[in-house]
XYZ file of C-alpha atoms in Angstrom:
772
model
C -5.221 -1.314 14.663
C -1.927 -2.211 15.792
C 1.259 -1.115 13.972
C 4.927 -1.879 14.209
C 7.909 0.141 12.583
C 11.265 -2.057 11.922
C 14.562 -1.730 10.132
C 15.617 -4.841 8.297
C 19.372 -5.632 8.122
C 19.803 -4.384 4.812
C 18.462 -0.928 6.107
C 15.039 -0.979 4.580
C 12.237 0.855 6.738
C 9.232 -1.059 7.209
C 5.749 0.140 8.587
C 3.262 -2.544 9.511
C -0.406 -2.222 10.173
C -2.522 -4.989 11.525
C -6.209 -4.071 10.610
C -8.058 -7.221 12.128
C -11.600 -6.641 10.433
C -10.067 -5.506 6.985
C -11.148 -7.641 4.206
C -8.465 -5.828 1.633
C -4.783 -5.409 2.163
C -2.559 -3.031 0.698
C 1.322 -2.706 0.106
C 3.232 0.376 -0.968
C 6.886 0.562 -1.887
C 8.606 4.166 -1.905
C 11.969 5.102 -3.278
C 13.706 8.245 -2.420
C 14.629 9.138 -5.796
C 12.439 10.990 -8.704
C 12.564 13.206 -11.597
C 15.213 15.463 -9.992
C 17.516 12.621 -9.498
C 17.658 11.620 -13.345
C 21.164 12.153 -15.175
C 20.971 15.077 -17.332
C 21.460 13.119 -20.527
C 18.250 10.953 -19.673
C 15.327 13.460 -18.989
C 12.270 11.093 -18.122
C 14.386 8.394 -17.104
C 12.644 7.709 -13.717
C 9.464 7.807 -15.162
C 10.359 5.218 -17.904
C 11.762 2.835 -15.079
C 8.451 3.476 -13.388
C 6.675 1.775 -16.229
C 9.414 -0.941 -16.929
C 9.482 -2.309 -13.415
C 5.698 -3.763 -14.053
C 7.052 -5.682 -17.003
C 8.952 -9.088 -16.668
C 11.140 -9.992 -13.733
C 13.304 -12.833 -12.975
C 10.603 -14.822 -11.559
C 7.415 -13.596 -12.957
C 6.358 -12.975 -16.525
C 3.263 -12.762 -18.732
C 0.056 -13.094 -16.795
C 1.841 -13.755 -13.614
C 3.310 -10.163 -13.569
C 1.957 -8.023 -10.794
C -0.319 -6.115 -12.699
C -2.257 -8.554 -14.438
C -2.080 -10.840 -11.472
C -3.829 -8.207 -9.319
C -6.130 -7.588 -11.807
C -7.123 -11.126 -11.788
C -7.674 -10.780 -8.221
C -10.068 -8.082 -8.614
C -7.674 -5.579 -7.270
C -6.086 -2.169 -8.227
C -2.404 -1.470 -8.812
C -0.559 1.639 -9.936
C 2.591 3.789 -9.548
C 3.614 7.357 -9.522
C 6.874 9.200 -10.183
C 7.262 12.616 -8.258
C 10.075 15.299 -8.130
C 11.929 13.519 -5.460
C 10.133 10.288 -4.885
C 8.602 7.262 -6.570
C 6.200 4.640 -5.290
C 4.677 1.510 -6.484
C 1.514 0.032 -4.823
C -1.501 -2.260 -5.020
C -4.623 -3.265 -2.918
C -6.439 -6.664 -3.318
C -8.466 -9.187 -1.260
C -6.356 -10.119 2.090
C -5.691 -13.656 1.265
C -3.773 -12.748 -1.866
C -1.575 -10.340 -0.081
C 1.516 -12.694 0.040
C 1.549 -13.330 -3.670
C 1.229 -9.562 -4.131
C 4.200 -8.964 -1.996
C 6.339 -11.577 -3.669
C 5.746 -10.254 -7.025
C 6.374 -6.602 -6.147
C 9.472 -7.659 -4.384
C 10.847 -9.460 -7.617
C 9.937 -6.698 -9.845
C 11.563 -4.243 -7.728
C 14.721 -6.343 -7.048
C 15.149 -7.934 -10.382
C 13.702 -6.432 -13.447
C 14.853 -7.959 -16.772
C 14.608 -4.522 -18.522
C 14.979 -6.137 -22.130
C 15.478 -4.089 -25.349
C 12.077 -5.007 -26.754
C 10.119 -4.150 -23.486
C 12.183 -0.800 -23.390
C 11.204 0.176 -27.184
C 7.589 -0.702 -26.297
C 7.412 1.336 -23.065
C 9.067 4.388 -24.875
C 6.149 4.608 -27.075
C 3.811 4.474 -24.287
C 5.729 7.218 -22.313
C 5.540 9.167 -25.785
C 1.682 8.805 -25.844
C 1.517 10.071 -22.250
C 3.618 13.024 -23.029
C 1.432 13.961 -25.809
C -1.671 13.712 -23.584
C 0.009 15.770 -21.038
C 0.418 18.781 -23.529
C -3.118 19.493 -22.577
C -3.394 18.320 -19.015
C -4.246 21.392 -16.985
C -2.753 20.003 -13.834
C 0.472 19.214 -15.340
C 0.973 22.400 -17.298
C -0.058 24.463 -14.145
C 2.712 22.764 -11.847
C 5.090 23.296 -14.535
C 4.321 27.020 -14.407
C 4.536 26.914 -10.720
C 7.854 25.160 -10.625
C 9.444 27.295 -13.137
C 10.601 30.184 -10.738
C 12.607 27.793 -8.601
C 15.464 27.534 -11.224
C 16.828 25.377 -13.759
C 16.593 22.140 -12.057
C 12.879 22.335 -11.906
C 12.445 23.520 -15.619
C 14.134 20.297 -16.944
C 11.863 18.111 -19.290
C 10.713 15.108 -17.021
C 7.864 13.352 -18.671
C 9.888 11.581 -21.197
C 9.425 11.096 -24.724
C 10.678 8.914 -27.841
C 13.183 12.006 -28.978
C 14.310 12.389 -25.660
C 15.355 8.676 -25.128
C 16.641 8.437 -28.653
C 17.228 5.394 -30.860
C 20.288 3.765 -28.905
C 18.394 1.179 -26.778
C 21.785 -0.241 -25.569
C 22.871 2.967 -23.936
C 19.306 3.588 -22.761
C 19.123 0.207 -21.061
C 22.522 0.859 -19.706
C 21.346 4.045 -18.056
C 18.220 2.272 -16.521
C 20.259 -0.211 -15.120
C 22.554 2.003 -13.548
C 19.839 4.381 -12.194
C 18.092 1.089 -10.725
C 21.359 -0.014 -9.076
C 22.442 3.282 -7.499
C 19.024 4.337 -6.402
C 16.903 1.205 -5.585
C 18.988 0.481 -2.261
C 17.474 -0.454 1.045
C 18.416 2.815 2.848
C 16.766 4.854 0.114
C 13.507 2.885 0.430
C 10.461 2.338 2.762
C 7.802 -0.299 2.687
C 4.145 -0.061 3.905
C 2.194 -3.052 4.500
C -1.454 -3.301 5.799
C -4.106 -6.145 6.182
C -5.801 -8.481 8.575
C -2.646 -10.288 8.983
C -0.799 -10.330 12.410
C 2.104 -8.221 12.769
C 4.443 -11.077 12.812
C 2.906 -12.367 9.699
C 3.306 -8.892 8.042
C 6.917 -8.903 9.193
C 7.386 -12.320 7.562
C 6.125 -10.844 4.214
C 8.480 -8.080 4.436
C 11.437 -10.173 4.509
C 10.684 -10.676 0.765
C 12.738 -7.538 0.374
C 15.741 -8.552 2.384
C 17.705 -8.759 -1.053
C 17.896 -5.376 -1.506
C 21.405 -3.913 -1.424
C 22.515 -2.186 1.570
C 24.604 0.588 -0.224
C 23.896 4.222 1.117
C 22.716 6.485 -1.612
C 24.609 9.896 -2.136
C 22.513 12.889 -0.992
C 21.787 14.978 -3.926
C 20.421 18.016 -2.318
C 18.194 20.326 -4.552
C 18.307 24.073 -3.505
C 15.508 26.121 -5.196
C 15.903 29.785 -6.201
C 13.956 32.122 -4.034
C 10.849 33.555 -5.883
C 9.412 36.830 -6.258
C 7.059 37.135 -3.297
C 5.086 40.191 -5.106
C 4.507 38.404 -8.316
C 1.752 36.408 -9.979
C 1.825 34.204 -13.209
C -1.182 34.485 -15.464
C -1.437 31.241 -17.434
C -3.845 30.804 -20.333
C -5.856 27.392 -19.995
C -9.149 26.473 -20.805
C -11.947 25.488 -18.460
C -12.671 26.742 -14.933
C -10.169 29.464 -13.449
C -7.752 28.344 -10.758
C -5.869 30.391 -8.401
C -2.926 28.498 -6.865
C -1.284 29.909 -3.820
C 2.154 28.071 -3.268
C 4.563 28.174 -0.245
C 8.049 27.380 -0.176
C 8.851 26.285 3.300
C 11.040 24.492 5.294
C 10.290 20.871 5.916
C 10.282 18.438 8.787
C 7.956 15.496 9.880
C 6.638 17.913 12.756
C 6.047 20.822 10.279
C 4.103 18.188 8.037
C 1.747 17.152 10.820
C 0.708 20.749 11.603
C 0.018 21.211 7.994
C -2.220 17.911 8.016
C -4.214 19.562 11.156
C -4.475 22.739 9.320
C -5.903 21.223 6.017
C -8.494 19.902 8.367
C -9.661 23.614 9.275
C -8.917 24.824 5.650
C -11.462 22.272 4.239
C -14.222 22.460 6.753
C -17.326 23.438 4.879
C -19.384 24.466 7.791
C -20.669 28.007 8.473
C -18.037 30.281 9.852
C -14.986 28.517 8.224
C -12.689 29.622 5.297
C -14.448 27.796 2.497
C -17.968 28.937 3.640
C -16.688 32.641 3.756
C -14.996 32.195 0.442
C -18.192 30.924 -1.237
C -20.368 33.362 0.269
C -18.220 35.898 -1.218
C -18.326 34.116 -4.520
C -14.637 34.084 -4.572
C -14.365 30.053 -5.289
C -16.184 26.841 -5.268
C -13.525 24.424 -4.241
C -10.446 24.322 -2.401
C -7.581 21.438 -2.768
C -4.458 21.440 -0.484
C -1.358 19.315 -1.576
C 2.343 18.857 -1.496
C 3.820 19.445 -4.881
C 7.254 18.712 -3.748
C 8.874 17.409 -0.594
C 12.348 16.545 0.135
C 14.647 16.315 3.360
C 14.720 20.326 3.708
C 12.119 21.952 1.490
C 8.696 21.525 0.360
C 6.092 23.339 -1.653
C 2.765 23.529 -0.185
C -0.151 24.156 -2.928
C -3.618 25.720 -2.059
C -5.783 25.461 -5.382
C -8.665 27.414 -5.288
C -11.269 27.007 -8.392
C -14.318 28.413 -9.746
C -15.723 29.288 -13.222
C -14.155 32.720 -13.215
C -11.538 34.205 -10.821
C -10.211 37.848 -11.278
C -6.904 39.080 -10.425
C -8.714 41.271 -7.699
C -10.598 38.198 -6.500
C -7.388 36.132 -6.208
C -5.955 38.811 -3.913
C -9.092 38.798 -1.748
C -8.946 34.948 -1.502
C -5.263 35.252 -0.202
C -6.039 37.822 2.198
C -8.795 35.565 3.727
C -6.039 32.687 3.861
C -4.067 34.989 6.140
C -6.734 36.304 8.205
C -8.172 32.666 8.733
C -4.692 31.362 9.652
C -4.365 33.925 12.527
C -7.689 33.023 13.674
C -6.719 29.433 13.912
C -3.573 30.290 15.816
C -5.708 31.395 18.510
C -8.075 28.654 18.693
C -8.220 26.682 22.029
C -6.739 23.174 22.614
C -10.092 21.654 22.704
C -10.978 23.133 19.458
C -7.521 21.961 17.881
C -8.144 18.345 19.416
C -11.750 18.466 17.632
C -10.196 19.081 14.261
C -7.753 16.587 14.982
C -10.080 14.002 15.743
C -11.999 14.857 12.369
C -8.950 14.366 10.442
C -8.318 11.036 12.201
C -12.186 9.831 11.559
C -11.837 10.838 7.803
C -8.395 8.892 7.561
C -10.069 5.850 9.079
C -12.660 5.834 6.462
C -10.428 5.610 3.555
C -9.311 2.398 2.000
C -6.242 0.456 2.948
C -4.434 1.617 -0.286
C -5.121 5.118 0.367
C -4.401 5.141 3.754
C -1.025 3.755 2.773
C -0.378 6.503 0.212
C -1.318 9.195 2.782
C 1.102 7.879 5.161
C 3.919 7.795 2.548
C 3.070 11.133 1.366
C 3.287 12.606 5.043
C -0.368 13.657 4.994
C -1.750 10.913 7.519
C -2.996 12.884 10.666
C -0.699 12.361 13.758
C -1.816 10.416 16.935
C -1.380 13.622 18.911
C -1.891 17.356 18.516
C 1.556 18.664 17.134
C 3.253 20.818 19.891
C 4.221 23.678 17.594
C 1.135 24.647 15.581
C 1.780 28.354 16.184
C 5.390 27.757 14.936
C 4.127 26.178 11.799
C 1.428 28.987 11.212
C 4.525 31.364 11.416
C 6.518 29.506 9.182
C 3.699 29.525 6.615
C 3.068 33.206 6.719
C 6.770 33.975 6.381
C 7.119 31.631 3.578
C 8.004 32.738 0.029
C 4.920 32.808 -2.028
C 4.467 31.827 -5.745
C 0.881 32.675 -7.373
C -0.540 31.222 -10.416
C -4.012 32.410 -11.856
C -5.326 30.325 -14.846
C -7.354 32.493 -17.442
C -9.001 32.011 -20.946
C -8.331 33.740 -23.106
C -5.354 35.882 -22.077
C -4.289 39.116 -23.721
C -0.340 39.955 -24.078
C 0.602 36.548 -23.414
C 4.333 35.474 -24.056
C 5.420 31.876 -24.906
C 7.406 30.068 -22.219
C 8.987 26.723 -22.437
C 9.486 24.669 -19.507
C 9.620 21.177 -18.616
C 8.938 20.349 -22.214
C 5.556 22.236 -22.411
C 4.988 25.570 -24.390
C 2.900 27.909 -22.057
C 1.144 31.035 -22.960
C 1.745 33.429 -19.780
C 2.504 36.636 -18.331
C 3.641 37.969 -14.984
C 2.413 40.946 -13.149
C 2.541 42.533 -9.774
C 0.218 41.373 -7.078
C -1.035 43.963 -4.542
C -3.906 45.977 -3.764
C -4.532 49.176 -2.045
C -7.616 48.378 0.101
C -7.392 45.798 2.906
C -9.822 42.944 3.192
C -12.336 43.709 6.032
C -12.293 41.608 9.018
C -14.247 38.423 9.372
C -15.882 36.788 12.284
C -14.637 33.255 11.990
C -16.152 30.390 14.063
C -14.775 27.043 14.858
C -16.670 23.985 16.356
C -17.513 21.999 18.555
C -20.825 23.662 19.146
C -23.593 22.732 21.348
C -26.601 20.575 19.995
C -30.179 22.301 20.137
C -32.836 19.686 19.232
C -35.650 21.364 17.240
C -37.898 18.425 17.024
C -38.878 15.492 19.509
C -39.175 12.862 16.915
C -42.814 12.368 17.750
C -45.922 12.456 15.421
C -46.463 11.562 11.903
C -47.788 8.487 10.346
C -45.030 7.741 7.409
C -44.451 3.950 7.024
C -40.969 2.953 8.046
C -38.193 2.648 5.625
C -36.702 -0.712 4.280
C -34.268 -1.763 7.266
C -31.208 -4.001 7.332
C -28.710 -4.994 9.864
C -25.530 -3.012 9.900
C -22.094 -4.287 9.468
C -20.407 -1.003 10.914
C -21.050 0.457 14.205
C -23.290 3.389 12.678
C -26.940 3.874 11.914
C -27.020 4.836 8.292
C -29.527 6.420 5.998
C -29.300 6.049 2.277
C -31.396 8.091 0.149
C -31.150 8.302 -3.807
C -33.439 8.806 -6.786
C -35.482 5.741 -7.836
C -33.813 3.210 -9.748
C -32.982 4.076 -13.689
C -34.026 7.744 -12.751
C -30.580 9.407 -12.239
C -30.301 13.029 -11.512
C -28.648 15.290 -14.147
C -25.685 16.576 -13.158
C -26.504 20.278 -12.837
C -29.311 19.375 -10.527
C -26.921 17.154 -8.591
C -24.221 19.926 -8.218
C -27.499 22.329 -7.107
C -27.845 19.984 -4.347
C -24.351 19.717 -3.332
C -24.078 23.283 -3.032
C -27.200 23.645 -0.692
C -26.284 20.486 1.377
C -22.682 21.343 2.084
C -23.019 23.370 5.222
C -25.591 20.863 6.982
C -23.405 18.033 5.954
C -20.571 19.769 7.644
C -22.385 20.621 10.796
C -23.284 16.787 10.994
C -19.725 16.003 10.687
C -18.947 18.370 13.718
C -21.565 16.600 15.678
C -20.094 13.124 15.420
C -21.909 11.910 12.200
C -21.062 11.811 8.596
C -22.812 12.992 5.591
C -22.018 12.717 1.818
C -23.623 13.798 -1.230
C -21.877 12.583 -4.224
C -21.976 10.310 -7.300
C -21.755 6.642 -6.950
C -21.913 4.340 -9.986
C -23.536 7.324 -11.868
C -26.151 8.055 -9.317
C -26.031 11.276 -7.052
C -27.110 9.815 -3.563
C -27.093 10.915 0.100
C -25.478 9.014 2.676
C -25.887 9.783 6.252
C -24.241 8.072 9.098
C -26.168 9.339 12.545
C -24.064 9.460 15.726
C -25.215 7.900 18.933
C -26.845 11.173 19.974
C -30.206 10.804 18.253
C -30.711 14.716 18.963
C -28.330 15.210 15.778
C -31.054 13.403 13.756
C -33.777 15.582 15.151
C -31.732 18.939 14.386
C -30.613 18.198 10.931
C -32.830 15.717 9.081
C -35.726 18.340 8.376
C -33.362 20.777 7.361
C -31.765 18.290 4.703
C -34.866 17.221 3.423
C -36.225 20.819 3.237
C -33.048 21.224 0.772
C -33.751 18.306 -1.244
C -37.449 19.097 -1.690
C -37.126 23.151 -2.527
C -37.613 24.184 -5.970
C -35.066 23.209 -8.588
C -32.089 25.612 -9.331
C -29.722 25.317 -12.143
C -26.237 24.358 -10.693
C -22.884 24.565 -12.655
C -22.036 21.468 -14.328
C -18.911 19.760 -12.893
C -15.697 20.704 -14.039
C -14.592 18.450 -16.872
C -11.955 15.685 -16.173
C -8.416 16.509 -17.600
C -8.236 13.238 -19.551
C -10.448 12.815 -22.407
C -11.477 9.187 -21.565
C -12.662 10.368 -18.213
C -14.603 13.105 -19.748
C -16.498 10.293 -21.734
C -17.004 8.558 -18.533
C -18.414 11.649 -16.808
C -21.225 11.506 -19.593
C -21.864 7.994 -19.544
C -24.971 7.862 -17.258
C -26.827 10.387 -19.249
C -25.824 8.782 -22.623
C -27.210 5.427 -21.308
C -30.738 6.610 -19.897
C -33.130 9.439 -21.094
C -34.006 11.882 -18.408
C -36.887 10.987 -15.920
C -40.201 12.804 -16.424
C -40.891 13.143 -12.643
C -38.452 12.926 -9.575
C -38.997 9.981 -7.162
C -36.649 9.016 -4.302
C -35.668 5.543 -2.623
C -34.447 5.286 0.723
C -33.254 2.794 3.102
C -32.145 2.377 6.775
C -28.999 0.402 7.825
C -29.046 -0.098 11.550
C -30.766 -1.270 14.851
C -32.638 1.880 15.819
C -36.318 1.603 14.722
C -37.254 4.880 16.493
C -34.647 6.535 14.276
C -35.809 4.863 11.144
C -39.255 5.899 11.745
C -38.171 9.465 12.474
C -36.230 9.476 9.231
C -39.265 8.222 7.376
C -41.159 11.300 8.771
C -38.611 13.661 7.776
C -38.775 12.399 4.183
C -42.326 12.162 3.889
C -42.519 15.454 1.744
C -40.279 13.791 -0.788
C -42.205 11.725 -3.540
C -40.536 8.372 -2.917
C -40.954 5.317 -5.169
C -43.359 2.578 -3.808
C -43.169 0.000 -6.412
C -40.264 -1.537 -8.615
C -38.903 0.579 -11.542
C -39.231 -1.004 -14.787
C -36.172 -1.242 -16.694
C -36.179 1.284 -19.323
C -35.172 1.109 -22.974
C -31.325 1.964 -23.041
C -29.827 4.399 -25.517
C -27.771 2.687 -28.094
C -25.390 3.300 -31.043
C -22.329 5.781 -31.329
C -22.531 9.181 -30.151
C -19.545 11.910 -30.491
C -19.277 13.857 -27.290
C -17.661 17.244 -27.171
C -14.379 17.029 -25.126
C -11.370 18.862 -24.432
C -8.151 17.377 -25.652
C -6.559 16.282 -28.801
C -6.367 12.445 -28.429
C -8.963 9.964 -29.722
C -10.946 8.127 -27.166
C -13.398 5.316 -27.367
C -15.787 4.052 -24.567
C -17.766 0.902 -25.183
C -20.477 -0.224 -22.679
C -22.220 -3.670 -23.365
C -25.100 -4.007 -21.109
C -26.215 -7.130 -19.402
C -29.314 -8.654 -21.213
C -30.559 -10.952 -18.407
C -31.262 -9.248 -15.095
C -30.934 -12.331 -12.578
C -28.300 -12.990 -9.963
C -26.323 -15.845 -11.746
C -25.786 -13.779 -15.009
C -24.763 -11.009 -12.779
C -22.236 -13.452 -11.165
C -21.269 -14.432 -14.702
C -20.854 -10.797 -15.975
C -18.446 -9.912 -12.993
C -16.457 -13.037 -13.628
C -15.997 -12.078 -17.213
C -14.713 -8.641 -15.945
C -11.987 -10.582 -14.147
C -11.380 -12.801 -17.199
C -11.221 -9.925 -19.830
C -9.327 -7.003 -17.754
C -5.587 -8.351 -17.913
C -6.008 -9.884 -21.359
C -7.413 -6.494 -22.909
C -4.450 -4.779 -21.426
C -1.833 -7.383 -22.518
C -3.327 -7.155 -26.185
C -3.958 -3.719 -26.823
C -1.483 -1.956 -24.382
C 1.426 -4.206 -24.246
C 1.463 -6.055 -27.607
C -0.457 -3.682 -30.083
C 0.400 -0.536 -28.043
C -2.758 1.446 -29.098
C -2.309 4.055 -26.333
C -1.949 5.210 -22.860
C -5.408 4.242 -21.503
C -6.424 0.520 -22.066
C -8.869 -0.813 -19.398
C -11.792 -3.199 -19.424
C -13.912 -4.257 -16.222
C -17.298 -4.944 -14.927
C -19.134 -1.667 -14.631
C -22.339 -0.759 -13.081
C -23.487 2.732 -14.051
C -26.860 4.375 -13.593
C -28.186 0.999 -12.351
C -27.207 -0.809 -15.456
C -24.840 -3.599 -15.195
C -22.438 -4.177 -18.096
C -18.741 -4.562 -19.470
C -16.964 -1.557 -19.924
C -14.019 -0.875 -22.372
C -11.936 2.197 -22.415
C -9.100 3.336 -24.911
C -7.283 6.427 -25.602
C -4.630 6.939 -28.322
C -2.937 10.178 -29.495
C -2.672 8.732 -33.222
C -5.363 5.839 -33.754
C -8.616 6.722 -34.801
C -11.905 5.828 -32.956
C -12.917 3.580 -35.876
C -9.702 1.569 -35.445
C -10.062 1.334 -31.698
C -13.454 0.129 -32.112
C -12.115 -2.785 -34.546
C -9.593 -3.584 -32.085
C -12.434 -4.124 -29.423
C -14.494 -6.226 -31.968
C -11.627 -8.577 -32.796
C -10.571 -8.793 -29.113
C -14.108 -9.743 -28.100
C -14.202 -12.358 -30.808
C -11.023 -14.145 -29.933
C -11.699 -14.232 -26.488
C -14.606 -16.687 -26.896
C -12.190 -19.217 -28.004
C -9.845 -18.383 -25.088
C -12.668 -18.725 -22.732
C -13.825 -21.895 -23.901
C -10.446 -23.314 -23.281
C -10.487 -22.160 -19.553
C -10.631 -24.854 -16.835
C -12.335 -25.292 -13.442
C -9.267 -24.308 -11.619
C -9.490 -20.685 -13.239
C -13.141 -20.680 -12.348
C -12.561 -21.604 -8.652
C -10.044 -18.580 -8.508
C -12.886 -16.309 -10.102
C -15.441 -17.615 -7.786
C -13.135 -17.042 -4.682
C -12.709 -13.381 -5.625
C -16.616 -13.006 -6.173
C -17.254 -14.445 -2.819
C -15.009 -11.884 -1.135
C -17.236 -9.218 -3.033
C -20.404 -10.690 -1.744
C -19.503 -9.814 1.700
C -20.225 -6.056 2.424
C -17.869 -4.139 4.456
C -20.003 -0.950 4.676
C -23.542 -0.088 5.658
C -23.588 1.844 2.297
C -23.415 -1.555 0.344
C -25.945 -3.148 2.556
C -28.396 -0.281 1.948
C -27.569 -0.137 -1.772
C -28.159 -3.936 -2.150
C -31.642 -3.612 -0.271
C -32.830 -0.931 -2.660
C -31.744 -2.752 -5.533
C -33.551 -6.089 -4.131
C -36.694 -3.783 -3.723
C -36.347 -2.379 -7.321
C -36.222 -5.809 -8.798
C -32.622 -5.878 -9.781
C -30.162 -8.607 -9.576
C -27.438 -8.744 -6.771
C -24.151 -10.497 -6.420
C -24.932 -13.405 -3.825
C -22.868 -16.409 -2.579
C -25.369 -18.626 -3.952
C -25.119 -17.025 -7.374
C -21.288 -17.199 -7.308
C -21.343 -21.005 -6.245
C -23.701 -21.928 -8.977
C -21.580 -20.114 -11.546
C -20.334 -22.429 -14.471
C -17.987 -21.977 -17.492
C -20.795 -22.910 -19.844
C -22.981 -20.106 -18.233
C -20.068 -17.684 -18.731
C -19.498 -18.751 -22.240
C -23.206 -18.454 -23.233
C -23.519 -15.156 -21.612
C -20.399 -13.898 -23.571
C -21.344 -15.005 -26.983
C -24.774 -13.462 -26.297
C -23.268 -10.028 -25.404
C -20.874 -10.113 -28.338
C -23.378 -10.998 -30.996
C -25.987 -8.305 -29.636
C -24.062 -5.335 -31.234
C -26.972 -3.139 -31.912
C -27.318 -2.988 -27.877
C -23.833 -1.537 -27.477
C -23.282 1.975 -26.378
C -20.387 3.511 -27.959
C -18.941 7.176 -27.098
C -16.204 8.927 -28.888
C -14.725 12.391 -28.373
C -15.230 15.235 -30.577
C -12.674 18.085 -30.019
């Protein structure tokens, strides 16, 4: 990868990244203004403007706007408003980058901000505010920021009541905020793609029309919190202990924190997470910046588990400080090792995720920070704020902050007994092979040529036989230390859900001794007797809770567990050894028959007050051309569904339609969530939309079809060994795959015929609704 940083004549700072092998490109524009910069009269104005900028601009309107246009390319687009920063970003096939950048520039430079659109987005903002009333992360963040003073307690989500009925005044405030804050010196652009640096620089010129005025600084000075206090917050679900540190901020300090995050999140034996799990203090740890400006920052460490007591929270914090002291004494070789891990993890991210990490100052530095010890000292001396979520909470008082009503109490945070010392361990460690790789008669695994420089093993349950979430979580707990060890030895191991299927992905490093050492141990964990794992923590948003249950709601549980495995690489010796190591697992030898799918409407218990509907329409014809037609239908429906139900009919905050593969079943997915429309009405909206779209599709032309085919041809080219192995196993199971030949053979009559068939066969639809 090559990179270039430059400043345009207007003062816009541009960061360009040439990734020659990338098939996707990404762009991100960040503005140094957020909720803290809003006029007092207009709380939520920055959030409202974030939404409005996606609407019509001077050159682009309707389906040519950035959001529907990117959706038609099969890409992703979004935005976010934080306390001191806002950002708009997208990722899409690389050839379309110029069109995306042109639209991004026009919407940021020349938004129309018409009264009708303002009224429409005020209603959407209001629906989002209702959603946040039960959003654990939003409520926890509000409670954490409350001690920092009045500026941090202001309402910032936005609502219909806060914006009022005078659209003219609101329009004037929006235009003034846009004119004063969206100036080149206050903005930064990131571009990434296979285009040359000169080509990316040429694309950045689309933003040369930004005004060059300097933005007056608005420093926000937080109050100093009480170091010895802890806030207890009543929230349902798993408990969370937030340890937040108010620190001075600089780029050098941020680089050190990014390196420390690599230490904190290490799951190998002898690390912080392994120690906390061994003491049953927490299950997971997340590290994030809650706030950053030019002088201050708020760093949050969030520890979660089904239950955390105040005493356990105290013990967690003691372990954090002990671990930091040990990190301070690690050698340069060990620090370099952890930096390389962070860099390798960063390179594995998507282009858009990389840009978002860069913009948030969370990307690893190219070299070791020179002041790690100083950063650790700053952290240990930082003012501390603590939050512990519980349910229920006795003696709670009502606290109103940021427009949310919280039930919380405050108390002292101390204990008399110090935590015992721990012997921390920091890799790298030497490899000791426990096997030779010889012997055994197991047949080799199906093998395909790699598209990445790695030898990759994919292991998953047999087709149409997904693991239950409890079993998947139990395997995750067993495999964590082994996969972390593989990571330290130069490989990579991931046990996670992909498309509703729990699966294991192993990238074996060049030193085959790693395989000899770890493959038998990994297999032993997968073949051990079942144990009951904890279910995954429910998602914060109702529609995501329904999505979590969709795999189990599509297929009945399998009576016996069977496995599939594939090898993607050149090394046949490693392939044979992997087959021998997996011999104790019961592997599927013949294609799996497509099982009967569960149908009808099912209510699912969910946390949250909104109404939500998830509609899944499975593919009826399992052949390659029908799969290509189904994916083209996803491209056709996605922007139109959003336009109809989100923009025109304003059904709610969540409105999405797309092609989806879930638990090996291909289909069309429609998701809606509304604060005030019943699921019955949402389903009626979906049915009417599908009926109307048959006419629209019949009027499509060959040029539109060619655009869909171009997008699907890009999807046909796998960019990761994981995709190659997945397609190989899918072929072996008799399932359809997206191929260049199938895409080229696609016709509009075939798409229309398939669409009509899917719409008519309503008895095969799977509908999930939420039950509070």
